[in-house]
PDB file of C-alpha atoms in Angstrom:
ATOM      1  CA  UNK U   1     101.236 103.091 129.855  1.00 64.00           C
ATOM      2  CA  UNK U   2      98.664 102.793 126.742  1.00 80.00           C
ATOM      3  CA  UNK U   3      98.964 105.777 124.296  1.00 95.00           C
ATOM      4  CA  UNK U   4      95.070 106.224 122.951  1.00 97.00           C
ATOM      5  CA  UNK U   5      95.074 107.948 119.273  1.00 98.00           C
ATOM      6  CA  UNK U   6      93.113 110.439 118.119  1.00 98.00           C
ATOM      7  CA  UNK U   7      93.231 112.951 114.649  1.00 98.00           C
ATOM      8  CA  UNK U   8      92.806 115.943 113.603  1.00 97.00           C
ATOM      9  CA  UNK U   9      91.183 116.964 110.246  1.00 94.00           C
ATOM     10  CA  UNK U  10      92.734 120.060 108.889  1.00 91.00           C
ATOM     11  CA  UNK U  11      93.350 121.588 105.672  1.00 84.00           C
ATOM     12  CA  UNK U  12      91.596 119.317 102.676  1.00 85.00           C
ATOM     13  CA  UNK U  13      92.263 115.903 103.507  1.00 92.00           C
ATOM     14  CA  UNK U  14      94.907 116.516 106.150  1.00 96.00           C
ATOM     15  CA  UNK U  15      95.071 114.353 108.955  1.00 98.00           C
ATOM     16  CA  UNK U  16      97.158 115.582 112.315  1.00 98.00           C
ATOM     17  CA  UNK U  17      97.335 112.639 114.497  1.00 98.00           C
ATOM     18  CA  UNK U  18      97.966 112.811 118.770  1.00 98.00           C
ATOM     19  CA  UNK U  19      99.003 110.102 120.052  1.00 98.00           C
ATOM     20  CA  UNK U  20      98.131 110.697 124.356  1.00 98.00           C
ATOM     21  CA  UNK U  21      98.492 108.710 127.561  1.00 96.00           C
ATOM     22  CA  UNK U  22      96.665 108.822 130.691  1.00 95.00           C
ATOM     23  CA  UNK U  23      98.763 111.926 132.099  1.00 95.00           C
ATOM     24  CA  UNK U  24      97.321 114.224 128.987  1.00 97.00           C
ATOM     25  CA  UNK U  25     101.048 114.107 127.717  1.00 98.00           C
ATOM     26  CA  UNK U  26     100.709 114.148 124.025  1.00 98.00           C
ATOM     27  CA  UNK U  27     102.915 113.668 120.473  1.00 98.00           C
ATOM     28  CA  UNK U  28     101.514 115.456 117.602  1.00 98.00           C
ATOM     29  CA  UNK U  29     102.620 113.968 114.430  1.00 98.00           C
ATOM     30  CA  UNK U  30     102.824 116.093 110.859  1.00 98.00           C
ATOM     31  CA  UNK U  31     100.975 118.876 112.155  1.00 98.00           C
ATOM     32  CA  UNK U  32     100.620 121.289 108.907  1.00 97.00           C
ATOM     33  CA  UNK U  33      98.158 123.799 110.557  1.00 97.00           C
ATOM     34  CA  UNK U  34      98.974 125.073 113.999  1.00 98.00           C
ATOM     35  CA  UNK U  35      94.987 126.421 114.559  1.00 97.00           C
ATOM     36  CA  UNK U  36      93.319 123.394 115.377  1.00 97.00           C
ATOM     37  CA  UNK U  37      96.309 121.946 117.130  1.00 98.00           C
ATOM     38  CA  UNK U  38      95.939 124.672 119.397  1.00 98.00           C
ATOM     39  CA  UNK U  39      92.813 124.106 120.046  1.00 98.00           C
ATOM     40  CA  UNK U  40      92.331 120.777 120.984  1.00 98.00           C
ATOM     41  CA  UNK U  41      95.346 121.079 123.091  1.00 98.00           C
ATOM     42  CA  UNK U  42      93.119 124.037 125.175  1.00 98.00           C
ATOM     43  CA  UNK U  43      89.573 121.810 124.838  1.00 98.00           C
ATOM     44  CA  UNK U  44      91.318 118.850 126.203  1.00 97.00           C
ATOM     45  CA  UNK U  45      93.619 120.069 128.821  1.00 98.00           C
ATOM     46  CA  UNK U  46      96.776 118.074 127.095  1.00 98.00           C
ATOM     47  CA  UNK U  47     100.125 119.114 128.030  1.00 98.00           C
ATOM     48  CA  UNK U  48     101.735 119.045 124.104  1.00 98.00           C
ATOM     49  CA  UNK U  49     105.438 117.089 124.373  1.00 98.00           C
ATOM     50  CA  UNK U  50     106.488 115.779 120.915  1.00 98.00           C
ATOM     51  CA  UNK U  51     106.494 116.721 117.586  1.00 98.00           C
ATOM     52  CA  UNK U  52     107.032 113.916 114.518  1.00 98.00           C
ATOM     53  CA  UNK U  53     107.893 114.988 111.163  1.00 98.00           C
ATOM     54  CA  UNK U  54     107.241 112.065 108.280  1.00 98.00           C
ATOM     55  CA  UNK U  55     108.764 114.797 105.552  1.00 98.00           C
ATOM     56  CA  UNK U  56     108.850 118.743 105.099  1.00 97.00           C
ATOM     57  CA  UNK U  57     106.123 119.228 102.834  1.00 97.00           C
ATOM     58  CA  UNK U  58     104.131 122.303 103.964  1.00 96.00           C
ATOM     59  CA  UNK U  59     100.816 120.638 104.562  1.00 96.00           C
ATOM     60  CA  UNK U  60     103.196 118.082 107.739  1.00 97.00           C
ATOM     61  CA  UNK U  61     104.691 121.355 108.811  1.00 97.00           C
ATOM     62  CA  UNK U  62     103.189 124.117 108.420  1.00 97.00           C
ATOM     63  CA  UNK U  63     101.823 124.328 111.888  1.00 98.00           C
ATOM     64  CA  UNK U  64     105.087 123.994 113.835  1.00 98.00           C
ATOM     65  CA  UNK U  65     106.425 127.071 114.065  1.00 97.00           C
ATOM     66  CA  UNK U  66     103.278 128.662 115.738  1.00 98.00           C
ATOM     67  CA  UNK U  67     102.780 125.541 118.442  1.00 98.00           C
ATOM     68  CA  UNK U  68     106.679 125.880 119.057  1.00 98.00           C
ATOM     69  CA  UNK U  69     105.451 129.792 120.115  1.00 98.00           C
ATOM     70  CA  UNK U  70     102.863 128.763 122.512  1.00 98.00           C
ATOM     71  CA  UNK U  71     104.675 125.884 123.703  1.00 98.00           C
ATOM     72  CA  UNK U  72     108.056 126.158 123.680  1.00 97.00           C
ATOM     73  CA  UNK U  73     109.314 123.253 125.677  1.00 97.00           C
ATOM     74  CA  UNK U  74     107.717 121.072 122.861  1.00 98.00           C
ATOM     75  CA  UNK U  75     110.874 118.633 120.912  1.00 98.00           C
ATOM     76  CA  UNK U  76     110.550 118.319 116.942  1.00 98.00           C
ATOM     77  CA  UNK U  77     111.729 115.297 115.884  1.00 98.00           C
ATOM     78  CA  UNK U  78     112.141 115.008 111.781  1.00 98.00           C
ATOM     79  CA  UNK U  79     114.233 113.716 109.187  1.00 97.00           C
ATOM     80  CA  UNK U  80     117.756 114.890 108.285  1.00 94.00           C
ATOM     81  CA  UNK U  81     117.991 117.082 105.906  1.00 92.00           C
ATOM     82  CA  UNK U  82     120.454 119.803 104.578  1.00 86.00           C
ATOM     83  CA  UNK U  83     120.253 123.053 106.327  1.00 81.00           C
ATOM     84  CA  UNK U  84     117.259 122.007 108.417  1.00 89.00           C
ATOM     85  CA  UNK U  85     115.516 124.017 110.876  1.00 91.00           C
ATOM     86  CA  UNK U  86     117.262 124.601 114.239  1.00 93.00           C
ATOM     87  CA  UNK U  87     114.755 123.719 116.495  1.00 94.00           C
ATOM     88  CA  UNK U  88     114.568 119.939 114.695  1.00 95.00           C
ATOM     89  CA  UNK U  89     116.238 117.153 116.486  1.00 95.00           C
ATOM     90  CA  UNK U  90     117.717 115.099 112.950  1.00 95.00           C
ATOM     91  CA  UNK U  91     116.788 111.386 112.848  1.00 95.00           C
ATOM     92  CA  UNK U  92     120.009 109.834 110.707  1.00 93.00           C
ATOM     93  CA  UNK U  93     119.103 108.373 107.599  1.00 90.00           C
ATOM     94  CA  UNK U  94     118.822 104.429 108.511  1.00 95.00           C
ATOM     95  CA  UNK U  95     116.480 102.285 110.602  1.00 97.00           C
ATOM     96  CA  UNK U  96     116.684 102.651 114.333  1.00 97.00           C
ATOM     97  CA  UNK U  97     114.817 103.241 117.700  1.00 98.00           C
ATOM     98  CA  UNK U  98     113.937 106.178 119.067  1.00 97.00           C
ATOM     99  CA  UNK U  99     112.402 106.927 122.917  1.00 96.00           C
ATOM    100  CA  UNK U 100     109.340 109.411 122.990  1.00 96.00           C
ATOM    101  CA  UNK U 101     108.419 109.788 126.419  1.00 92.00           C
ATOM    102  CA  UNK U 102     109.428 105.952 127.883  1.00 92.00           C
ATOM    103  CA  UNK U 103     107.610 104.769 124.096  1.00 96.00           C
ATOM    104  CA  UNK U 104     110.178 103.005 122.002  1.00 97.00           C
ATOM    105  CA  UNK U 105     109.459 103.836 118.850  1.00 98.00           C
ATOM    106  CA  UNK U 106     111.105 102.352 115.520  1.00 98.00           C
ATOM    107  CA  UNK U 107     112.020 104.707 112.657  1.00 98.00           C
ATOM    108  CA  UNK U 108     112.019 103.552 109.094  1.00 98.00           C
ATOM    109  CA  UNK U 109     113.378 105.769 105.891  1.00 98.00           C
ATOM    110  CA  UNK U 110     110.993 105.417 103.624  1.00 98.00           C
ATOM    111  CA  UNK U 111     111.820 107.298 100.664  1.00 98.00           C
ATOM    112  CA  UNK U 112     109.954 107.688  97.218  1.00 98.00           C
ATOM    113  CA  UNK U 113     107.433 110.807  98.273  1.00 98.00           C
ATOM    114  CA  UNK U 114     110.580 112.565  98.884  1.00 97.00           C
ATOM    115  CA  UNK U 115     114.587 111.345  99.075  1.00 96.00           C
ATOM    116  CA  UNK U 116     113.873 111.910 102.985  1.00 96.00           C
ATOM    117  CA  UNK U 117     110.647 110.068 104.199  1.00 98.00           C
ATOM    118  CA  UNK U 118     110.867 108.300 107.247  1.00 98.00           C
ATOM    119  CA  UNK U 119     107.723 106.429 109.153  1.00 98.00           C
ATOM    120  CA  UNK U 120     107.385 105.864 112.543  1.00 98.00           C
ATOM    121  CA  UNK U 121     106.270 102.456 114.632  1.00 98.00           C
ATOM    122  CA  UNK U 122     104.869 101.919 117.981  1.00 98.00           C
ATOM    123  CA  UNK U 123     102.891  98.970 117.525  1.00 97.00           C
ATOM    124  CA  UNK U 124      99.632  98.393 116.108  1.00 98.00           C
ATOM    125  CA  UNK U 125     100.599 102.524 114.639  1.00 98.00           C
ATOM    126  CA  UNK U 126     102.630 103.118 112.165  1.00 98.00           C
ATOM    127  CA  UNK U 127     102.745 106.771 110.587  1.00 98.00           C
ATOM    128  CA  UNK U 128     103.931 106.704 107.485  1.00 98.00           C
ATOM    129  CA  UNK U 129     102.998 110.283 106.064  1.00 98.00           C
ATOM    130  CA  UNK U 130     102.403 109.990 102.502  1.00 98.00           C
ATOM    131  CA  UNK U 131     104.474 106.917 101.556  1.00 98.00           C
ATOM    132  CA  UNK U 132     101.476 104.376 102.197  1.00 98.00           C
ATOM    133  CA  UNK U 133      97.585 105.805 101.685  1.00 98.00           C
ATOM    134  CA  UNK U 134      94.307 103.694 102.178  1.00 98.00           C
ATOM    135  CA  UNK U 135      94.037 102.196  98.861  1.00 98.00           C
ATOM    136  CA  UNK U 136      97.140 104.024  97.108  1.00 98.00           C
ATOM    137  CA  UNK U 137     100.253 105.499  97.628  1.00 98.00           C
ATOM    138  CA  UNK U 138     102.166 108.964  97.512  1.00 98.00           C
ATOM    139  CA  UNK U 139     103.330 110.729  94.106  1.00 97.00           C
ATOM    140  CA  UNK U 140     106.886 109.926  93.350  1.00 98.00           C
ATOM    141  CA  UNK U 141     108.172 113.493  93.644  1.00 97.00           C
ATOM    142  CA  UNK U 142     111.551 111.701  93.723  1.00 98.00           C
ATOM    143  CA  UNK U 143     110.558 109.834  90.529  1.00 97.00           C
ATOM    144  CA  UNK U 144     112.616 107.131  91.749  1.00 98.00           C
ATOM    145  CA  UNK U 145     110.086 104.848  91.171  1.00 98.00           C
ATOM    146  CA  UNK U 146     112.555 101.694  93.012  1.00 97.00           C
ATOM    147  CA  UNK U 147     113.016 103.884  95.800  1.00 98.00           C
ATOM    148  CA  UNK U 148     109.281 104.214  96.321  1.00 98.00           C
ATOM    149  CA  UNK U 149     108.474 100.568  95.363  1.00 98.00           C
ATOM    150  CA  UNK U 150     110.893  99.275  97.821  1.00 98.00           C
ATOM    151  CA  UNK U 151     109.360 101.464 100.624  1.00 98.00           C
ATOM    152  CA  UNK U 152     106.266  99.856 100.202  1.00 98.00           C
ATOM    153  CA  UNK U 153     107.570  96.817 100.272  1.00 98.00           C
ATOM    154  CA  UNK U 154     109.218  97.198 103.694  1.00 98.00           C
ATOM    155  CA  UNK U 155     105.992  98.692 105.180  1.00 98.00           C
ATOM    156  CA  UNK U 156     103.995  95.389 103.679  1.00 98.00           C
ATOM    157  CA  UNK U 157     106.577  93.556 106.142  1.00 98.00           C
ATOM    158  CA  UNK U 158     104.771  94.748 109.078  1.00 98.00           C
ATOM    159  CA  UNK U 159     102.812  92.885 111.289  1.00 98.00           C
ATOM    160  CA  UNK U 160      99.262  92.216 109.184  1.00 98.00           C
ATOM    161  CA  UNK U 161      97.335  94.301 112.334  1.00 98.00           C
ATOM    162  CA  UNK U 162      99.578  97.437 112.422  1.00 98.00           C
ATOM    163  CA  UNK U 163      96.800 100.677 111.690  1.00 98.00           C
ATOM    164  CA  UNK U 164      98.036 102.617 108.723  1.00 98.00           C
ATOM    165  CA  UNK U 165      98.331 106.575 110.123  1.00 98.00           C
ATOM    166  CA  UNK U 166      98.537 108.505 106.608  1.00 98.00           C
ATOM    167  CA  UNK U 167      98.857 111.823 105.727  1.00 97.00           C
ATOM    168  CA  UNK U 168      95.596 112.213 103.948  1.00 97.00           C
ATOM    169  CA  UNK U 169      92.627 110.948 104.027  1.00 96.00           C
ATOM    170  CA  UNK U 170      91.775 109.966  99.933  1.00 95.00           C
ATOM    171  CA  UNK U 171      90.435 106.473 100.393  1.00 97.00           C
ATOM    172  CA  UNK U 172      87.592 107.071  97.952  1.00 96.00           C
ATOM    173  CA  UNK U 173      89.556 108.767  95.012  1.00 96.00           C
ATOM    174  CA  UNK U 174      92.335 105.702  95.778  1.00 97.00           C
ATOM    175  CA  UNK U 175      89.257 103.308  95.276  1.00 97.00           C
ATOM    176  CA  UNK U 176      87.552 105.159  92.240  1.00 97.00           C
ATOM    177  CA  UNK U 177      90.912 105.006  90.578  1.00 97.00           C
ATOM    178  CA  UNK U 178      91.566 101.741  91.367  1.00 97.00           C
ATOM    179  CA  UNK U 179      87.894 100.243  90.313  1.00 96.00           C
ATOM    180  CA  UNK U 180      88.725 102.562  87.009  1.00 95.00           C
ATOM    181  CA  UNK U 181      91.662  99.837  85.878  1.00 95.00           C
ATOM    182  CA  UNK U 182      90.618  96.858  87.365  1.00 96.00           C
ATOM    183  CA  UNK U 183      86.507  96.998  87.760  1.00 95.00           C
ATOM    184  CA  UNK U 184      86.088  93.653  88.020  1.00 95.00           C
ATOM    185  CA  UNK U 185      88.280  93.078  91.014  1.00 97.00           C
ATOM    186  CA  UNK U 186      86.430  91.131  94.241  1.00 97.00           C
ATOM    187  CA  UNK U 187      89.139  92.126  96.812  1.00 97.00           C
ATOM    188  CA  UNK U 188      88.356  95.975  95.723  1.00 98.00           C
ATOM    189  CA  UNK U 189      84.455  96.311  95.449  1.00 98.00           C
ATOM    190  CA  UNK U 190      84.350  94.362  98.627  1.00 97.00           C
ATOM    191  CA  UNK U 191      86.534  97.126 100.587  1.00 98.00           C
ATOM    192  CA  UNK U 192      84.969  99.862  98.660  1.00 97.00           C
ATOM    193  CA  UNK U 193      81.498  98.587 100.057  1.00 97.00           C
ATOM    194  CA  UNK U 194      83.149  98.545 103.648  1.00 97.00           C
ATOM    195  CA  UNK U 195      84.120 101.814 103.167  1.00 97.00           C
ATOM    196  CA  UNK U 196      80.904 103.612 101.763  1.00 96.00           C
ATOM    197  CA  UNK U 197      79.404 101.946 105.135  1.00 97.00           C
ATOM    198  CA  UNK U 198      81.695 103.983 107.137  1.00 96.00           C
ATOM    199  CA  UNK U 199      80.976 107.049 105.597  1.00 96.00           C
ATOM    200  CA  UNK U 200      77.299 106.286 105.744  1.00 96.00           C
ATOM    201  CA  UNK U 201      77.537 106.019 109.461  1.00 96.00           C
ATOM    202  CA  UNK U 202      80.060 109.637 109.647  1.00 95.00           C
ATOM    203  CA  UNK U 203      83.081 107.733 110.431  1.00 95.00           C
ATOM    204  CA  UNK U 204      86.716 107.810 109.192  1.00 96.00           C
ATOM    205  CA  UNK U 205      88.148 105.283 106.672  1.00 97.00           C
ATOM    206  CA  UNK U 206      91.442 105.666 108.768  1.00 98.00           C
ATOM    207  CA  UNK U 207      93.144 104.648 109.843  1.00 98.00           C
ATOM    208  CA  UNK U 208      93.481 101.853 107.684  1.00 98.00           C
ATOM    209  CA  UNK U 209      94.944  97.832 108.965  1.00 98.00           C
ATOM    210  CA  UNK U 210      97.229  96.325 106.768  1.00 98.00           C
ATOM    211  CA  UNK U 211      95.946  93.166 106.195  1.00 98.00           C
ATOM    212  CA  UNK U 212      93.317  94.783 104.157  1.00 98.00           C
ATOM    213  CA  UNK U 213      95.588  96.908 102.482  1.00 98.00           C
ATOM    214  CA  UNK U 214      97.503  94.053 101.136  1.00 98.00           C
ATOM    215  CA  UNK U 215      94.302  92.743  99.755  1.00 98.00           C
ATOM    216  CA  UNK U 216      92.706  95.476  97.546  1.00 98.00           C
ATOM    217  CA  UNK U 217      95.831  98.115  97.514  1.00 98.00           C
ATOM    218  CA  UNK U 218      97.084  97.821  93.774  1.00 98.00           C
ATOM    219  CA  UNK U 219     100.225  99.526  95.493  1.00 98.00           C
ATOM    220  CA  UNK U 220     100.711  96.735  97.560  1.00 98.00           C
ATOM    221  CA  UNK U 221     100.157  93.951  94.768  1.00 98.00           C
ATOM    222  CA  UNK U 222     103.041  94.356  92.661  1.00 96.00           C
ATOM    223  CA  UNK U 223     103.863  90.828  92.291  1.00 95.00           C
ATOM    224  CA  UNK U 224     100.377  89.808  91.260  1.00 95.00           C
ATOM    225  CA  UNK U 225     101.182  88.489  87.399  1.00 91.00           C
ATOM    226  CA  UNK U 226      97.557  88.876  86.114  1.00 92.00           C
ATOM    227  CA  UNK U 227      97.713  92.227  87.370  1.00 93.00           C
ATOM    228  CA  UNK U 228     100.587  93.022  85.533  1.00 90.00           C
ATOM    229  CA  UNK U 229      99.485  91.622  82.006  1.00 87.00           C
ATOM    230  CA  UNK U 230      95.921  92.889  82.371  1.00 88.00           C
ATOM    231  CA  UNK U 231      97.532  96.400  83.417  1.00 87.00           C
ATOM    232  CA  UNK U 232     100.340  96.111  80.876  1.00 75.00           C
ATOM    233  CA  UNK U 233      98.323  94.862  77.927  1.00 69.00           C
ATOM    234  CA  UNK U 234      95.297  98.086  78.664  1.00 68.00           C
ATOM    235  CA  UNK U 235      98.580  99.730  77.527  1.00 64.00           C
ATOM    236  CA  UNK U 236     100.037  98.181  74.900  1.00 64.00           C
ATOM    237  CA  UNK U 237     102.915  97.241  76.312  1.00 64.00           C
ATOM    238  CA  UNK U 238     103.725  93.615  76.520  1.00 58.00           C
ATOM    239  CA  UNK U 239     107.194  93.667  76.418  1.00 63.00           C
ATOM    240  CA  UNK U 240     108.373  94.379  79.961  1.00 73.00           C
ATOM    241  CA  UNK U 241     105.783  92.151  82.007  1.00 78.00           C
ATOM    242  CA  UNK U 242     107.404  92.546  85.391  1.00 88.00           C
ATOM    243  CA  UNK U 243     106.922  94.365  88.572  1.00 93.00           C
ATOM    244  CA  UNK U 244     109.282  97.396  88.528  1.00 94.00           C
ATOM    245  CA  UNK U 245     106.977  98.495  85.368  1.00 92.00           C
ATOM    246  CA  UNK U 246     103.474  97.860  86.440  1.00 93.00           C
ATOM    247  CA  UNK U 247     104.224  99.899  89.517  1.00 96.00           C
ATOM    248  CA  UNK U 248     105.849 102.698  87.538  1.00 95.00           C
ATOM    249  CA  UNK U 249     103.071 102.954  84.802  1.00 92.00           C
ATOM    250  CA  UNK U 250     100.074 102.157  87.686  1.00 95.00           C
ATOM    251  CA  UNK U 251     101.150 105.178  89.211  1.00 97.00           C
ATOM    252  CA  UNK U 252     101.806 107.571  86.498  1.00 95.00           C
ATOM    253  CA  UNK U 253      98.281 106.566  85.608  1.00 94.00           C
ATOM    254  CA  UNK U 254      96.882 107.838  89.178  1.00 96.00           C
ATOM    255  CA  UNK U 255      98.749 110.886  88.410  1.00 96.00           C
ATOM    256  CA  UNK U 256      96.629 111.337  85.802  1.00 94.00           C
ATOM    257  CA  UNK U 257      93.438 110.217  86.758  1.00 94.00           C
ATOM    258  CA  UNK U 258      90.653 112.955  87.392  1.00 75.00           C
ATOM    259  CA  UNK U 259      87.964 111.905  89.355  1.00 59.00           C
ATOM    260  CA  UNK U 260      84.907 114.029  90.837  1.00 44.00           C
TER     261      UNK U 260
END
């Protein structure tokens, strides 16, 4: 039985995404504001089964708590964590399947964001939270910056149609940051003119397929040398040409970058 997607904007940039079938069964994944859950589950007549948690960041879960009191039959699936809410059903930390509904669904830990990430896959979807974004990646709250680097890596191992399901929807700011270090780059003016046709025409940049990401996502291009000396000789700092430290200092610069 197909599962059809759909999202919810909420928030800022938030995005809430239902997966549904046929039956109006639906799984509601990082759902950090319980109002406009609510009511798309009344406008469409869905019958609200599954939670997902990526990570416990307040803007994934704020909303659970209130949908759990309208609908209490709903099961919470999230990562394990110390002391972790009761009603949560604890995914282990390592790799395996899960069934949601009769959907097999493959969990990866995906750590970086946070020491507990995890992304979930049911093929061409995979909802990765804020691990992967449309042309960037999460902050390294961990600030492991292997950890993160290593998650990305394992994502960019998926099939090359799988639709990126993020957290938040930033594409722009990703691309304005990324055009501000490398302005010359083809692969990124030509997405950034795909995407300033989308918003043109109203529609989302998300989600996002991963054989573009691996094409204009600096995140995702780690092992590109002329990156890395271009990047690395902006800043002075020739002597560790390598990929570990154009990652690290790439995304201390987006920390820093201010954009409006």
């Amino acid at each position: 039985m197909y599962l059809n997607l759909s999202y919810i904007n909420a928030i800022n940039d938030n995005y809430i995404w239902i997966l549904s079938n046929e039956k109006g069964f639906i799984i509601i994944i990082d759902p950090g504001d319980s109002a406009s859950v609510i009511k798309t589950i009344k406008i469409k007549n869905y019958k609200p089964k599954y939670i997902l948690l990526t990570h416990y960041h307040k803007d994934h879960t704020a909303g659970v708590e209130s949908i759990l009191n309208n609908y209490p039959n709903i099961k919470v699936y999230g990562p394990k964590i110390k002391n972790n809410k009761t009603y949560i059903i604890n995914i282990e930390q390592k790799d395996q399947y899960i069934y949601i509904m009769q959907y097999k669904f493959l969990v990866i830990m995906t750590p970086g964001h946070t020491e507990n990430c995890i992304s979930y896959y049911l093929s061409p979807y995979l909802f990765c939270g804020d691990t992967l974004f449309s042309g960037g990646c999460g902050r390294v709250f961990t600030k492991d910056y292997n950890l993160m680097l290593n998650s990305l890596k394992k994502i960019s191992k998926f099939p090359n149609d799988t639709l990126i399901c993020c957290g938040h929807d930033n594409t722009v700011n990703n691309l304005m940051f990324s055009k501000s270090v490398f302005p010359k780059d083809s692969t990124i003016l030509f997405y950034e003119k795909k995407i300033k046709k989308l918003i043109k025409k109203s529609k989302s940049t998300l989600p996002s397929k991963l054989q573009d990401e691996k094409k204009h996502n600096l995140f995702l291009r780690t092992t590109e040398v002329n990156l890395q000396k271009k990047l690395l000789f902006k800043n002075n700092d020739l002597t560790k040409i390598n990929e570990i430290n154009f990652f690290y200092q790439l995304r201390r610069m987006k920390d820093r970058f201010c954009w409006s």
